[in-house]
C-alpha cells in the first residue's frame, strides 16, 4: 500500500516488434582478370546458392592429419627396466662373490694366527723343558733347610 492507500499496479509496457529489413541483392561488377602464375595463388571456387546468388572464395584445402609415429614393438621403458634388472643381478652376483672372498680371507687369517700361536707356544715349551747343559742365570742350592712355624730358615 502506498501513502494514498491505492494498491500498486505495475505499469504495462507496450511491446514493440522489429522486423528485419531485407537487403536487395548486390550485383557486383566483375573483377578485372590479372594473369597470375598458377602455383602462387590458391584456386578460387564459386558456389551458386538456391536463391541464385553466387558466392566466390578461395578453396580451402582440408588439413591432412599428421602421420602417427610408428611405435616400437617394445617400449623404451620396458627395455630400461629389463636392463636395470640385468645390472642388478650382476651387482648381486658380485656382492655374493665379494662376501665369499671376505669370509675366505677371514678364515685364512684366523688359521695363520692359530698356526703362529702353535709354533710360538711350541718354541717356548722347548725352551722351558729342554735338558741342555747350558743354563744361564743364578743357581741357588738349598741345603739343610729348616721349616719351623711356617718360616723358612736356611
Short mmCIF file of N, CA and C in Angstrom, two decimals:
data_model
loop_
_atom_site.label_atom_id
_atom_site.label_comp_id
_atom_site.label_asym_id
_atom_site.label_seq_id
_atom_site.Cartn_x
_atom_site.Cartn_y
_atom_site.Cartn_z
N UNK A 1 0.83 -1.17 0.00
CA UNK A 1 0.00 0.00 0.00
C UNK A 1 0.88 1.23 0.00
N UNK A 2 0.44 2.16 -0.74
CA UNK A 2 1.12 3.44 -0.82
C UNK A 2 0.45 4.43 0.12
N UNK A 3 1.12 5.56 0.40
CA UNK A 3 0.51 6.52 1.35
C UNK A 3 -0.88 7.00 0.94
N UNK A 4 -1.19 6.99 -0.35
CA UNK A 4 -2.53 7.44 -0.75
C UNK A 4 -3.53 6.30 -0.69
N UNK A 5 -3.15 5.15 -0.12
CA UNK A 5 -3.98 3.97 0.09
C UNK A 5 -4.50 3.36 -1.21
N UNK A 6 -3.68 3.45 -2.25
CA UNK A 6 -4.05 2.80 -3.51
C UNK A 6 -3.16 1.60 -3.70
N UNK A 7 -3.73 0.52 -4.16
CA UNK A 7 -2.87 -0.64 -4.40
C UNK A 7 -1.92 -0.38 -5.57
N UNK A 8 -0.75 -1.00 -5.47
CA UNK A 8 0.26 -0.80 -6.53
C UNK A 8 -0.04 -1.74 -7.69
N UNK A 9 -0.15 -1.18 -8.86
CA UNK A 9 -0.37 -1.96 -10.08
C UNK A 9 0.81 -1.66 -10.99
N UNK A 10 1.52 -2.69 -11.39
CA UNK A 10 2.66 -2.42 -12.26
C UNK A 10 2.21 -1.86 -13.60
N UNK A 11 3.00 -0.93 -14.12
CA UNK A 11 2.67 -0.32 -15.41
C UNK A 11 2.96 -1.32 -16.50
N UNK A 12 2.08 -1.38 -17.43
CA UNK A 12 2.29 -2.30 -18.54
C UNK A 12 3.01 -1.58 -19.64
N UNK A 13 3.96 -2.24 -20.21
CA UNK A 13 4.75 -1.65 -21.28
C UNK A 13 4.19 -2.10 -22.62
N UNK A 14 4.36 -1.25 -23.55
CA UNK A 14 3.93 -1.60 -24.90
C UNK A 14 5.00 -2.47 -25.54
N UNK A 15 4.59 -3.51 -26.19
CA UNK A 15 5.51 -4.43 -26.84
C UNK A 15 5.78 -3.93 -28.24
N UNK A 16 7.05 -3.76 -28.55
CA UNK A 16 7.43 -3.31 -29.88
C UNK A 16 8.07 -4.47 -30.60
N UNK A 17 7.67 -4.73 -31.79
CA UNK A 17 8.20 -5.82 -32.60
C UNK A 17 8.96 -5.20 -33.76
N UNK A 18 10.18 -5.62 -33.93
CA UNK A 18 11.01 -5.12 -35.02
C UNK A 18 11.14 -6.22 -36.05
N UNK A 19 10.86 -5.91 -37.26
CA UNK A 19 11.01 -6.85 -38.37
C UNK A 19 12.28 -6.47 -39.13
N UNK A 20 13.12 -7.47 -39.47
CA UNK A 20 14.32 -7.14 -40.24
C UNK A 20 13.95 -6.69 -41.65
N UNK A 21 14.72 -5.77 -42.12
CA UNK A 21 14.50 -5.27 -43.48
C UNK A 21 15.38 -6.06 -44.42
N UNK A 22 14.79 -6.70 -45.41
CA UNK A 22 15.62 -7.47 -46.33
C UNK A 22 16.48 -6.54 -47.19
N UNK A 23 17.71 -6.99 -47.42
CA UNK A 23 18.62 -6.20 -48.25
C UNK A 23 18.47 -6.63 -49.70
N UNK A 24 18.48 -5.68 -50.59
CA UNK A 24 18.39 -6.07 -52.01
C UNK A 24 19.69 -6.73 -52.43
N UNK A 25 19.62 -7.67 -53.35
CA UNK A 25 20.86 -8.31 -53.82
C UNK A 25 21.77 -7.30 -54.49
N UNK A 26 23.04 -7.43 -54.18
CA UNK A 26 24.03 -6.52 -54.75
C UNK A 26 24.65 -7.20 -55.95
N UNK A 27 24.63 -6.48 -57.03
CA UNK A 27 25.25 -7.00 -58.24
C UNK A 27 26.62 -6.35 -58.32
N UNK A 28 27.61 -7.15 -58.17
CA UNK A 28 28.97 -6.61 -58.19
C UNK A 28 29.51 -6.63 -59.59
N UNK A 29 30.33 -5.66 -59.86
CA UNK A 29 30.98 -5.61 -61.17
C UNK A 29 32.02 -6.70 -61.21
N UNK A 30 32.18 -7.35 -62.33
CA UNK A 30 33.20 -8.41 -62.40
C UNK A 30 34.59 -7.85 -62.13
N UNK A 31 35.36 -8.60 -61.38
CA UNK A 31 36.71 -8.17 -61.05
C UNK A 31 37.59 -8.28 -62.27
N UNK A 32 38.55 -7.38 -62.37
CA UNK A 32 39.46 -7.46 -63.53
C UNK A 32 40.31 -8.73 -63.44
N UNK A 33 40.53 -9.33 -64.55
CA UNK A 33 41.31 -10.57 -64.61
C UNK A 33 42.78 -10.20 -64.80
N UNK A 34 43.58 -10.70 -63.87
CA UNK A 34 45.02 -10.45 -63.93
C UNK A 34 45.70 -11.79 -64.13
N UNK A 35 46.67 -11.82 -65.02
CA UNK A 35 47.40 -13.06 -65.28
C UNK A 35 48.33 -13.34 -64.09
N UNK A 36 48.13 -14.47 -63.46
CA UNK A 36 48.93 -14.86 -62.30
C UNK A 36 49.45 -16.26 -62.54
N UNK A 37 50.63 -16.51 -62.03
CA UNK A 37 51.18 -17.86 -62.17
C UNK A 37 50.30 -18.82 -61.39
N UNK A 38 50.07 -19.99 -61.91
CA UNK A 38 49.11 -20.90 -61.28
C UNK A 38 49.53 -21.41 -59.91
N UNK A 39 50.79 -21.45 -59.59
CA UNK A 39 51.21 -22.03 -58.32
C UNK A 39 51.23 -21.04 -57.16
N UNK A 40 51.13 -19.74 -57.42
CA UNK A 40 51.30 -18.77 -56.34
C UNK A 40 50.01 -18.41 -55.64
N UNK A 41 48.88 -18.47 -56.31
CA UNK A 41 47.60 -18.09 -55.71
C UNK A 41 46.72 -19.34 -55.66
N UNK A 42 46.04 -19.54 -54.52
CA UNK A 42 45.17 -20.72 -54.45
C UNK A 42 43.99 -20.59 -55.40
N UNK A 43 43.40 -21.71 -55.70
CA UNK A 43 42.28 -21.75 -56.64
C UNK A 43 41.07 -21.05 -56.03
N UNK A 44 40.29 -20.38 -56.90
CA UNK A 44 39.08 -19.69 -56.47
C UNK A 44 37.89 -20.57 -56.82
N UNK A 45 37.00 -20.72 -55.84
CA UNK A 45 35.82 -21.55 -56.07
C UNK A 45 34.58 -20.68 -55.98
N UNK A 46 33.58 -20.99 -56.81
CA UNK A 46 32.30 -20.27 -56.79
C UNK A 46 31.20 -21.25 -56.50
N UNK A 47 30.26 -20.81 -55.64
CA UNK A 47 29.12 -21.65 -55.28
C UNK A 47 27.85 -20.87 -55.58
N UNK A 48 26.89 -21.52 -56.25
CA UNK A 48 25.60 -20.89 -56.54
C UNK A 48 24.63 -21.34 -55.47
N UNK A 49 24.06 -20.35 -54.73
CA UNK A 49 23.11 -20.65 -53.67
C UNK A 49 21.74 -20.92 -54.26
N UNK A 50 20.81 -21.54 -53.52
CA UNK A 50 19.48 -21.86 -54.08
C UNK A 50 18.70 -20.62 -54.53
N UNK A 51 18.97 -19.46 -53.93
CA UNK A 51 18.22 -18.28 -54.34
C UNK A 51 18.86 -17.58 -55.52
N UNK A 52 19.90 -18.13 -56.09
CA UNK A 52 20.51 -17.59 -57.30
C UNK A 52 21.75 -16.77 -57.05
N UNK A 53 22.07 -16.48 -55.81
CA UNK A 53 23.27 -15.70 -55.55
C UNK A 53 24.50 -16.58 -55.72
N UNK A 54 25.61 -15.95 -56.07
CA UNK A 54 26.87 -16.66 -56.29
C UNK A 54 27.86 -16.18 -55.23
N UNK A 55 28.42 -17.14 -54.52
CA UNK A 55 29.43 -16.84 -53.51
C UNK A 55 30.76 -17.34 -54.05
N UNK A 56 31.73 -16.43 -54.08
CA UNK A 56 33.04 -16.78 -54.63
C UNK A 56 34.08 -16.63 -53.51
N UNK A 57 34.98 -17.56 -53.44
CA UNK A 57 36.03 -17.51 -52.42
C UNK A 57 37.13 -18.50 -52.73
N UNK A 58 38.14 -18.45 -51.92
CA UNK A 58 39.25 -19.38 -52.12
C UNK A 58 38.85 -20.75 -51.63
N UNK A 59 39.29 -21.74 -52.34
CA UNK A 59 39.03 -23.12 -51.93
C UNK A 59 39.93 -23.44 -50.73
N UNK A 60 39.35 -24.08 -49.75
CA UNK A 60 40.10 -24.45 -48.55
C UNK A 60 40.52 -25.90 -48.68
N UNK A 61 41.79 -26.07 -48.62
CA UNK A 61 42.30 -27.45 -48.64
C UNK A 61 42.17 -28.01 -47.24
N UNK A 62 41.62 -29.17 -47.17
CA UNK A 62 41.49 -29.82 -45.86
C UNK A 62 42.87 -30.16 -45.34
N UNK A 63 43.06 -29.86 -44.07
CA UNK A 63 44.36 -30.18 -43.48
C UNK A 63 44.47 -31.68 -43.29
N UNK A 64 45.60 -32.18 -43.69
CA UNK A 64 45.86 -33.60 -43.55
C UNK A 64 46.36 -33.85 -42.13
N UNK A 65 45.82 -34.83 -41.47
CA UNK A 65 46.34 -35.12 -40.12
C UNK A 65 47.79 -35.60 -40.22
N UNK A 66 48.55 -35.24 -39.19
CA UNK A 66 49.94 -35.66 -39.17
C UNK A 66 50.02 -37.17 -39.03
N UNK A 67 50.93 -37.76 -39.75
CA UNK A 67 51.03 -39.23 -39.64
C UNK A 67 51.43 -39.62 -38.22
N UNK A 68 50.81 -40.67 -37.76
CA UNK A 68 51.09 -41.15 -36.41
C UNK A 68 52.45 -41.84 -36.42
N UNK A 69 53.28 -41.45 -35.46
CA UNK A 69 54.61 -42.05 -35.37
C UNK A 69 54.48 -43.54 -35.07
N UNK A 70 55.26 -44.31 -35.75
CA UNK A 70 55.22 -45.76 -35.56
C UNK A 70 55.88 -46.07 -34.22
N UNK A 71 55.12 -46.69 -33.35
CA UNK A 71 55.66 -47.05 -32.04
C UNK A 71 56.44 -48.35 -32.16
N UNK A 72 57.56 -48.42 -31.44
CA UNK A 72 58.30 -49.69 -31.47
C UNK A 72 57.50 -50.79 -30.80
N UNK A 73 57.85 -52.02 -31.14
CA UNK A 73 57.13 -53.17 -30.60
C UNK A 73 57.29 -53.23 -29.08
N UNK A 74 58.49 -52.92 -28.60
CA UNK A 74 58.78 -52.92 -27.17
C UNK A 74 59.05 -51.48 -26.74
N UNK A 75 58.43 -51.04 -25.68
CA UNK A 75 58.61 -49.66 -25.25
C UNK A 75 59.99 -49.47 -24.63
N UNK A 76 60.46 -48.23 -24.66
CA UNK A 76 61.77 -47.93 -24.09
C UNK A 76 61.78 -48.16 -22.59
N UNK A 77 60.66 -47.91 -21.95
CA UNK A 77 60.58 -48.12 -20.50
C UNK A 77 60.80 -49.60 -20.17
N UNK A 78 60.18 -50.47 -20.94
CA UNK A 78 60.34 -51.91 -20.68
C UNK A 78 61.80 -52.33 -20.88
N UNK A 79 62.43 -51.79 -21.91
CA UNK A 79 63.84 -52.13 -22.15
C UNK A 79 64.71 -51.62 -21.01
N UNK A 80 64.44 -50.40 -20.54
CA UNK A 80 65.23 -49.85 -19.43
C UNK A 80 65.05 -50.66 -18.15
N UNK A 81 63.82 -51.10 -17.89
CA UNK A 81 63.57 -51.91 -16.69
C UNK A 81 64.30 -53.24 -16.79
N UNK A 82 64.25 -53.84 -17.98
CA UNK A 82 64.93 -55.13 -18.16
C UNK A 82 66.44 -54.98 -17.98
N UNK A 83 67.01 -53.92 -18.58
CA UNK A 83 68.45 -53.72 -18.43
C UNK A 83 68.82 -53.42 -16.98
N UNK A 84 67.96 -52.68 -16.29
CA UNK A 84 68.21 -52.42 -14.87
C UNK A 84 68.18 -53.70 -14.06
N UNK A 85 67.26 -54.62 -14.39
CA UNK A 85 67.21 -55.91 -13.70
C UNK A 85 68.46 -56.73 -13.93
N UNK A 86 68.93 -56.74 -15.19
CA UNK A 86 70.16 -57.48 -15.50
C UNK A 86 71.35 -56.89 -14.74
N UNK A 87 71.42 -55.56 -14.71
CA UNK A 87 72.51 -54.92 -13.97
C UNK A 87 72.44 -55.21 -12.49
N UNK A 88 71.21 -55.22 -11.93
CA UNK A 88 71.03 -55.52 -10.51
C UNK A 88 71.47 -56.94 -10.21
N UNK A 89 71.11 -57.89 -11.08
CA UNK A 89 71.55 -59.28 -10.87
C UNK A 89 73.07 -59.40 -10.94
N UNK A 90 73.69 -58.66 -11.86
CA UNK A 90 75.14 -58.71 -11.96
C UNK A 90 75.79 -58.16 -10.69
N UNK A 91 75.22 -57.07 -10.17
CA UNK A 91 75.76 -56.50 -8.94
C UNK A 91 75.58 -57.46 -7.77
N UNK A 92 74.40 -58.09 -7.69
CA UNK A 92 74.16 -59.05 -6.61
C UNK A 92 75.14 -60.21 -6.68
N UNK A 93 75.38 -60.70 -7.89
CA UNK A 93 76.36 -61.77 -8.03
C UNK A 93 77.74 -61.34 -7.58
N UNK A 94 78.11 -60.10 -7.94
CA UNK A 94 79.41 -59.58 -7.50
C UNK A 94 79.46 -59.43 -5.99
N UNK A 95 78.36 -59.00 -5.38
CA UNK A 95 78.33 -58.87 -3.92
C UNK A 95 78.45 -60.23 -3.24
N UNK A 96 77.81 -61.24 -3.81
CA UNK A 96 77.93 -62.59 -3.23
C UNK A 96 79.38 -63.07 -3.32
N UNK A 97 80.02 -62.83 -4.48
CA UNK A 97 81.42 -63.21 -4.61
C UNK A 97 82.30 -62.42 -3.64
N UNK A 98 81.98 -61.15 -3.45
CA UNK A 98 82.76 -60.33 -2.54
C UNK A 98 82.63 -60.82 -1.10
N UNK A 99 81.41 -61.14 -0.68
CA UNK A 99 81.23 -61.65 0.69
C UNK A 99 81.91 -63.00 0.86
N UNK A 100 81.86 -63.85 -0.17
CA UNK A 100 82.55 -65.15 -0.09
C UNK A 100 84.05 -64.94 0.03
N UNK A 101 84.58 -63.97 -0.73
CA UNK A 101 86.01 -63.68 -0.66
C UNK A 101 86.40 -63.18 0.73
N UNK A 102 85.59 -62.29 1.29
CA UNK A 102 85.88 -61.75 2.63
C UNK A 102 85.83 -62.86 3.68
N UNK A 103 84.86 -63.75 3.57
CA UNK A 103 84.77 -64.87 4.53
C UNK A 103 85.99 -65.79 4.40
N UNK A 104 86.41 -66.09 3.18
CA UNK A 104 87.58 -66.95 2.98
C UNK A 104 88.85 -66.28 3.50
N UNK A 105 88.98 -64.96 3.28
CA UNK A 105 90.15 -64.24 3.76
C UNK A 105 90.19 -64.22 5.28
N UNK A 106 89.02 -64.06 5.91
CA UNK A 106 88.95 -64.08 7.38
C UNK A 106 89.37 -65.44 7.92
N UNK A 107 88.89 -66.53 7.31
CA UNK A 107 89.26 -67.87 7.75
C UNK A 107 90.77 -68.11 7.58
N UNK A 108 91.32 -67.62 6.47
CA UNK A 108 92.76 -67.78 6.23
C UNK A 108 93.58 -67.05 7.29
N UNK A 109 93.20 -65.82 7.59
CA UNK A 109 93.94 -65.04 8.61
C UNK A 109 93.81 -65.70 9.99
N UNK A 110 92.63 -66.23 10.30
CA UNK A 110 92.44 -66.93 11.57
C UNK A 110 93.35 -68.15 11.66
N UNK A 111 93.46 -68.91 10.59
CA UNK A 111 94.33 -70.09 10.58
C UNK A 111 95.79 -69.70 10.73
N UNK A 112 96.19 -68.57 10.10
CA UNK A 112 97.58 -68.12 10.25
C UNK A 112 97.87 -67.73 11.70
N UNK A 113 96.92 -67.09 12.36
CA UNK A 113 97.12 -66.70 13.77
C UNK A 113 97.24 -67.94 14.65
N UNK A 114 96.38 -68.92 14.41
CA UNK A 114 96.44 -70.17 15.20
C UNK A 114 97.77 -70.89 14.96
N UNK A 115 98.20 -70.94 13.70
CA UNK A 115 99.47 -71.59 13.38
C UNK A 115 100.63 -70.88 14.06
N UNK A 116 100.61 -69.55 14.06
CA UNK A 116 101.68 -68.80 14.73
C UNK A 116 101.66 -69.06 16.23
N UNK A 117 100.47 -69.14 16.83
CA UNK A 117 100.38 -69.42 18.27
C UNK A 117 100.92 -70.81 18.59
N UNK A 118 100.59 -71.78 17.74
CA UNK A 118 101.09 -73.15 17.98
C UNK A 118 102.60 -73.19 17.85
N UNK A 119 103.13 -72.56 16.82
CA UNK A 119 104.59 -72.61 16.63
C UNK A 119 105.29 -71.85 17.76
N UNK A 120 104.81 -70.66 18.12
CA UNK A 120 105.44 -69.89 19.19
C UNK A 120 105.30 -70.61 20.53
N UNK A 121 104.15 -71.21 20.77
CA UNK A 121 103.97 -71.97 22.02
C UNK A 121 104.88 -73.17 22.08
N UNK A 122 105.07 -73.85 20.97
CA UNK A 122 106.00 -75.00 20.93
C UNK A 122 107.42 -74.55 21.18
N UNK A 123 107.81 -73.44 20.63
CA UNK A 123 109.17 -72.93 20.83
C UNK A 123 109.41 -72.59 22.30
N UNK A 124 108.40 -71.98 22.92
CA UNK A 124 108.53 -71.66 24.34
C UNK A 124 108.61 -72.94 25.17
N UNK A 125 107.78 -73.93 24.82
CA UNK A 125 107.81 -75.20 25.56
C UNK A 125 109.18 -75.88 25.43
N UNK A 126 109.73 -75.82 24.26
CA UNK A 126 111.05 -76.42 24.06
C UNK A 126 112.09 -75.69 24.90
N UNK A 127 112.01 -74.39 24.98
CA UNK A 127 112.97 -73.61 25.76
C UNK A 127 112.86 -73.93 27.25
N UNK A 128 111.63 -74.12 27.72
CA UNK A 128 111.44 -74.38 29.14
C UNK A 128 111.87 -75.79 29.51
N UNK A 129 111.45 -76.76 28.72
CA UNK A 129 111.68 -78.15 29.10
C UNK A 129 112.93 -78.77 28.48
N UNK A 130 113.76 -77.98 27.90
CA UNK A 130 114.96 -78.57 27.28
C UNK A 130 115.96 -78.97 28.39
N UNK A 131 116.67 -80.05 28.16
CA UNK A 131 117.64 -80.56 29.15
C UNK A 131 119.05 -80.27 28.70
N UNK A 132 119.24 -79.16 28.13
CA UNK A 132 120.58 -78.85 27.64
C UNK A 132 121.49 -78.52 28.82
N UNK A 133 122.77 -78.69 28.64
CA UNK A 133 123.74 -78.44 29.69
C UNK A 133 124.00 -76.96 29.87
N UNK A 134 123.68 -76.18 28.96
CA UNK A 134 123.96 -74.76 29.04
C UNK A 134 122.77 -74.07 29.68
N UNK A 135 123.02 -73.48 30.85
CA UNK A 135 121.99 -72.75 31.53
C UNK A 135 122.55 -71.40 31.90
N UNK A 136 121.77 -70.45 31.76
CA UNK A 136 122.22 -69.13 32.15
C UNK A 136 121.42 -68.68 33.35
N UNK A 137 121.94 -67.77 34.11
CA UNK A 137 121.23 -67.26 35.26
C UNK A 137 121.91 -67.69 36.56
N UNK A 138 121.30 -67.46 37.70
CA UNK A 138 121.85 -67.75 39.02
C UNK A 138 121.33 -69.08 39.51
N UNK A 139 122.21 -69.89 40.01
CA UNK A 139 121.83 -71.18 40.57
C UNK A 139 121.88 -71.09 42.08
N UNK A 140 120.83 -71.44 42.74
CA UNK A 140 120.76 -71.41 44.20
C UNK A 140 120.61 -72.85 44.67
N UNK A 141 121.56 -73.30 45.49
CA UNK A 141 121.48 -74.63 46.07
C UNK A 141 120.96 -74.48 47.50
N UNK A 142 119.89 -75.14 47.79
CA UNK A 142 119.34 -75.08 49.12
C UNK A 142 119.72 -76.37 49.83
N UNK A 143 120.45 -76.22 50.97
CA UNK A 143 120.84 -77.39 51.74
C UNK A 143 120.34 -77.21 53.16
N UNK A 144 119.98 -78.26 53.75
CA UNK A 144 119.53 -78.31 55.12
C UNK A 144 118.54 -77.21 55.44
N UNK A 145 117.53 -77.18 54.75
CA UNK A 145 116.51 -76.17 55.02
C UNK A 145 115.67 -76.63 56.19
N UNK A 146 115.40 -75.68 57.09
CA UNK A 146 114.63 -76.00 58.28
C UNK A 146 113.36 -75.16 58.21
N UNK A 147 112.24 -75.82 58.35
CA UNK A 147 110.99 -75.09 58.34
C UNK A 147 110.40 -75.19 59.73
N UNK A 148 110.31 -74.06 60.42
CA UNK A 148 109.70 -74.00 61.74
C UNK A 148 108.61 -72.93 61.72
N UNK A 149 107.56 -73.32 62.24
CA UNK A 149 106.43 -72.41 62.37
C UNK A 149 106.19 -71.58 61.11
N UNK A 150 106.09 -72.24 60.04
CA UNK A 150 105.80 -71.64 58.73
C UNK A 150 106.81 -70.59 58.30
N UNK A 151 108.04 -70.65 58.80
CA UNK A 151 109.09 -69.75 58.37
C UNK A 151 110.21 -70.59 57.79
N UNK A 152 110.77 -70.06 56.78
CA UNK A 152 111.90 -70.75 56.13
C UNK A 152 113.20 -70.22 56.67
N UNK A 153 114.04 -71.09 57.24
CA UNK A 153 115.35 -70.71 57.75
C UNK A 153 116.41 -71.52 57.04
N UNK A 154 117.45 -70.85 56.64
CA UNK A 154 118.49 -71.59 55.94
C UNK A 154 119.68 -71.86 56.83
#
